[in-house]
Coordinates of C-alpha atoms in Angstrom, one line a residue:
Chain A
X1 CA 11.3 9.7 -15.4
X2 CA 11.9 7.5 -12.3
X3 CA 8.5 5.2 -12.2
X4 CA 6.6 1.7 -11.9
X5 CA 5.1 0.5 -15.1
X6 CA 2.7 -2.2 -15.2
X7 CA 0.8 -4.4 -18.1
X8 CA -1.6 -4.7 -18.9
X9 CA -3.7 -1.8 -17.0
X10 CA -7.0 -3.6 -17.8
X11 CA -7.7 -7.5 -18.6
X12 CA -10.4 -9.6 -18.4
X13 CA -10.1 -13.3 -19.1
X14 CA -12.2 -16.7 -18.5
X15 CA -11.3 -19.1 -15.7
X16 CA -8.1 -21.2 -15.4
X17 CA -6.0 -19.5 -18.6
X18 CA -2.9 -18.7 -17.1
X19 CA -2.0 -15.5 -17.1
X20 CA 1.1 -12.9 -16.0
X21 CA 0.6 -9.0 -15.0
X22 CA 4.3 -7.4 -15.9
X23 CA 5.9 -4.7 -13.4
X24 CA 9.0 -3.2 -14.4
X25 CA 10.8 -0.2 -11.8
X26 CA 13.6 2.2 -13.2
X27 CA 14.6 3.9 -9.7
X28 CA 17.0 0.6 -8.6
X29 CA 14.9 -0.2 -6.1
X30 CA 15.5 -3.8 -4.2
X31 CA 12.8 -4.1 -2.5
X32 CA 9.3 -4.9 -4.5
X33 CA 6.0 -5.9 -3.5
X34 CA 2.7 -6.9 -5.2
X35 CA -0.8 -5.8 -3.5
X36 CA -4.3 -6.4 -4.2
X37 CA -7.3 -4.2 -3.1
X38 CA -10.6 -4.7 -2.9
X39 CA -13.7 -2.4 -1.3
X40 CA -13.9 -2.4 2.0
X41 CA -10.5 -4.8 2.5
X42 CA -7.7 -2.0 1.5
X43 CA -4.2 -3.1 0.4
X44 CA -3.3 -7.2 1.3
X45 CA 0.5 -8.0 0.5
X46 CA 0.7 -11.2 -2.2
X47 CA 4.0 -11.7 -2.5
X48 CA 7.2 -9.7 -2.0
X49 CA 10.8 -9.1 -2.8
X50 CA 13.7 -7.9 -1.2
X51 CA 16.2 -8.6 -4.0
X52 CA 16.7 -10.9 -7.0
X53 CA 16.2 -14.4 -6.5
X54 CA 14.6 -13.5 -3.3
X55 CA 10.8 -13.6 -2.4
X56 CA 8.3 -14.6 -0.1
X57 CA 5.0 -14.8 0.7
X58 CA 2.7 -12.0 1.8
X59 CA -0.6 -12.3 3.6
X60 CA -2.8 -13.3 0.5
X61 CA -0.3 -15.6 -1.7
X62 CA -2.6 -18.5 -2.6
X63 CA -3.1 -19.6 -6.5
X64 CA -0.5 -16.6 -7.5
X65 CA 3.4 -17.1 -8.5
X66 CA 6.2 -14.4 -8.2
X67 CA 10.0 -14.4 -9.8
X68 CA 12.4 -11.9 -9.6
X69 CA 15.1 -12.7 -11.9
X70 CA 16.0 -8.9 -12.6
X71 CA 16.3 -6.5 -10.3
X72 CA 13.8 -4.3 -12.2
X73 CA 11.4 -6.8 -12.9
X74 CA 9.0 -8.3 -10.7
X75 CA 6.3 -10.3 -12.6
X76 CA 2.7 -11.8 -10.9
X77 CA 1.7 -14.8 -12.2
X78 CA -1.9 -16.1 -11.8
X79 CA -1.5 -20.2 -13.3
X80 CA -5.1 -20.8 -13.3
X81 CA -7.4 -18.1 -12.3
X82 CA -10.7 -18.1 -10.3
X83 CA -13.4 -15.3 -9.8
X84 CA -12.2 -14.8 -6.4
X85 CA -8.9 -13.0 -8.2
X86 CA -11.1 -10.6 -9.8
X87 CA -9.2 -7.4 -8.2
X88 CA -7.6 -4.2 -8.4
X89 CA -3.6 -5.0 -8.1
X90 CA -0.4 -2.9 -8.0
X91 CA 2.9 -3.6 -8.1
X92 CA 5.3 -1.3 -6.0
X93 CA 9.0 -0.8 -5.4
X94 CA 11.0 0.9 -2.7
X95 CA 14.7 2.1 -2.4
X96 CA 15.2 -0.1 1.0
X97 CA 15.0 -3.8 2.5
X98 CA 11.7 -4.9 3.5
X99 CA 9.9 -1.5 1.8
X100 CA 11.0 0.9 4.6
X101 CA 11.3 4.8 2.9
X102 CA 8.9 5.3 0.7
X103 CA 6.6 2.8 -1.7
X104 CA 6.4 3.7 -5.2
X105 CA 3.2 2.5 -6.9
X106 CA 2.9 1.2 -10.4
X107 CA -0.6 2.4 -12.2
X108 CA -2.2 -0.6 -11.1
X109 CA -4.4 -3.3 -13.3
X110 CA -8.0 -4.0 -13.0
X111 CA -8.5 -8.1 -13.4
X112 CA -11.4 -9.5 -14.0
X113 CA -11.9 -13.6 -14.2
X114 CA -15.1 -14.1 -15.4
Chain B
X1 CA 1.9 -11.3 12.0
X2 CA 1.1 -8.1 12.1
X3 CA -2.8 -6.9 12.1
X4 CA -3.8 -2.7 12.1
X5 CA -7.3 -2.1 12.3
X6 CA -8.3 1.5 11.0
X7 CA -10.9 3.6 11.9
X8 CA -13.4 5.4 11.2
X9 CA -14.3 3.1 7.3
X10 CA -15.8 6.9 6.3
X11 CA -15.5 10.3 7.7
X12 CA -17.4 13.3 6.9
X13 CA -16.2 16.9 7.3
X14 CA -16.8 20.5 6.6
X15 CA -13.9 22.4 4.6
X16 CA -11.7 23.9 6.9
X17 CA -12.5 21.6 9.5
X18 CA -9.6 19.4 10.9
X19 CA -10.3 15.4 10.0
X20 CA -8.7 12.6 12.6
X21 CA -8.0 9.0 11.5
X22 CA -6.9 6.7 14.2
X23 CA -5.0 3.4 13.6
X24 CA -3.9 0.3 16.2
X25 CA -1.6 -2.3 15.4
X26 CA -1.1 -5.6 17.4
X27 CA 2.6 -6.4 17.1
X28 CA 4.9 -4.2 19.4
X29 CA 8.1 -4.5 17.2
X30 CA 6.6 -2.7 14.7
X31 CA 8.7 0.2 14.1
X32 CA 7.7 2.2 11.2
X33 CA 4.3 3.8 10.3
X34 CA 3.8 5.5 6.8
X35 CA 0.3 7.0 5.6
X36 CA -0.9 6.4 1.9
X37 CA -3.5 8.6 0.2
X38 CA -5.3 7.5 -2.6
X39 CA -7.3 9.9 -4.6
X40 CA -10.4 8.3 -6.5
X41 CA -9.0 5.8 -9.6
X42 CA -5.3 6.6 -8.9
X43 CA -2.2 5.2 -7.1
X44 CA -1.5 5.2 -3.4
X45 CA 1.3 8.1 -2.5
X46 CA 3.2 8.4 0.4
X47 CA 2.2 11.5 2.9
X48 CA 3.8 11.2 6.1
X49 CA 5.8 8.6 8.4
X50 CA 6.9 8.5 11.3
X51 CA 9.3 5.9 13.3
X52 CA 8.6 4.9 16.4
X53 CA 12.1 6.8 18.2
X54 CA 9.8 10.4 17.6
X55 CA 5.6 10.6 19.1
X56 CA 4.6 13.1 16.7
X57 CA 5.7 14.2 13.2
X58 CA 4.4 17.1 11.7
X59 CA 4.4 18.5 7.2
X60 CA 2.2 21.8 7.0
X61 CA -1.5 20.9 7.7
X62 CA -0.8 17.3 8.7
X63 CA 0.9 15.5 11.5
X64 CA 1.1 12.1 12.4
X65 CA 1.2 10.9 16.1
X66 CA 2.3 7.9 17.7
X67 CA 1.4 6.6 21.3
X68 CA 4.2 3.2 21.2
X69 CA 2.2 2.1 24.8
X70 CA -1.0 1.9 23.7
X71 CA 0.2 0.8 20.5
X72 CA -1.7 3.0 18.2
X73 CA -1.0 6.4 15.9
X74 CA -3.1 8.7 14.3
X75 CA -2.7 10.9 11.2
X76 CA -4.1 14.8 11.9
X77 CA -5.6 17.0 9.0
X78 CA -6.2 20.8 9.5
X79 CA -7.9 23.1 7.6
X80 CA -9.5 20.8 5.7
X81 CA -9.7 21.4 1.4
X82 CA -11.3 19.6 -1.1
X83 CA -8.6 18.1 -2.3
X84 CA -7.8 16.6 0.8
X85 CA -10.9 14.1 -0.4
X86 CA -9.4 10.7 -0.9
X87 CA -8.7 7.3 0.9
X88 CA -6.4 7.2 3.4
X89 CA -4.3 4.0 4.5
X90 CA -2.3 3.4 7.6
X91 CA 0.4 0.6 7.6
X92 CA 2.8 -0.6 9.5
X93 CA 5.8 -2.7 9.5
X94 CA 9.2 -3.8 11.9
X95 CA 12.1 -2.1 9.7
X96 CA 15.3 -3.6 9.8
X97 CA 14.5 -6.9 11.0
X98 CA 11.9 -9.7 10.3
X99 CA 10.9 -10.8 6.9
X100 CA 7.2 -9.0 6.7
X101 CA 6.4 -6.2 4.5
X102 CA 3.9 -3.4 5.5
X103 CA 0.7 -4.4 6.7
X104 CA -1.9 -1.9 5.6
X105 CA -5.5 -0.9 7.0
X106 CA -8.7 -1.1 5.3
X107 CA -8.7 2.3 4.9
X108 CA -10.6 5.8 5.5
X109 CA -12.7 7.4 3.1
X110 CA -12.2 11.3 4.1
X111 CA -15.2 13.3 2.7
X112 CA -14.9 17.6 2.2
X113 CA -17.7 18.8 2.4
X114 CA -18.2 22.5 0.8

């Protein structure tokens, strides 16, 4: 079944303990992106990919940390968390360069920095 | 970069009713223009594009137009059901040049109402 698989789905954790969300695609896709949403705010890019070894920053990157060594792995990494990360995030993957076609959603995970 | 502002934040309709949600974006490269729904603790999905060569795009009871001039498009619900109840997300992005990713709005909450 072609999908986006994140991990954990739910976390809470204590300020500054580093900590990585996983998203793994199995459709090929190059292009993969990381989002955060919050009420009222809707959907703000992080960081992106448009292949491996290639990233860059969204419109919301501060205190988070992307790699793409894999083509179907795409990892967010938060090195020292604050409160102000407490969010709803998903990871999502598309067949074509910079996300054009359509955006395939993970699950999304619910983080909250206490 | 690129800013869309989305409007109305809620909306409120009878069933069978049609619903309007109108989006503006700022940058005039932008090419592409995809609507997400989201229904109430899921993922985002994919419900329509449309690129900025066509005004209007149309699948069953909804269409998407786009006025390139004015810089703004709008996604068109008819015959409203309740399972058309959900948040709704323009975005939009220049495909196949630039190194952005899709910039979303904050969203409509679409309300049925029996």
């Amino acid at each position: 079944e072609a999908q986006v698989t994140q991990n954990p789905r739910y976390l809470i954790t204590v300020t500054g303990k580093k900590l990585t969300v996983t998203c793994s695609q199995n459709m090929n896709h190059e292009y993969m992106s990381w989002y955060r949403q919050d009420p009222g705010l809707g959907l703000r890019q992080i960081y992106y990919s448009m292949n491996v070894e290639v990233t860059d920053k969204g419109d919301v990157p501060e205190g988070y940390k992307v790699s793409r060594k894999e083509k179907r792995n795409f990892p967010l990494i938060l090195e020292s968390p604050s409160p102000n990360q407490t969010s709803l995030y998903f990871c999502a993957s598309s067949l074509f360069v910079q996300g054009i076609g359509e955006q395939f959603f993970g699950p999304g995970t619910r983080l909250t920095v206490l | 970069g690129e800013n869309v502002e989305q409007h109305p934040s809620t909306l409120s309709v009878q069933e069978g009713d049609s619903a309007v949600i109108k989006c503006t974006y700022s940058d005039s490269a932008s090419n592409y223009f995809p609507w997400y729904k989201q229904e109430l603790g899921k993922r985002p999905q994919l419900i329509i594009d449309i690129r900025s060569n066509v005004g209007e795009k149309k699948d069953q009871r909804i269409a998407v137009t786009l006025n390139k001039t004015a810089k703004h498009f709008s996604l068109h619900i008819t015959e409203t059901q309740p399972e058309d109840s959900a948040v709704y997300f323009c975005a939009a992005t220049l495909a196949g040049g630039g190194a952005d990713g899709l910039t979303f709005g904050k969203g409509t909450h679409l309300i049925i109402q029996p």
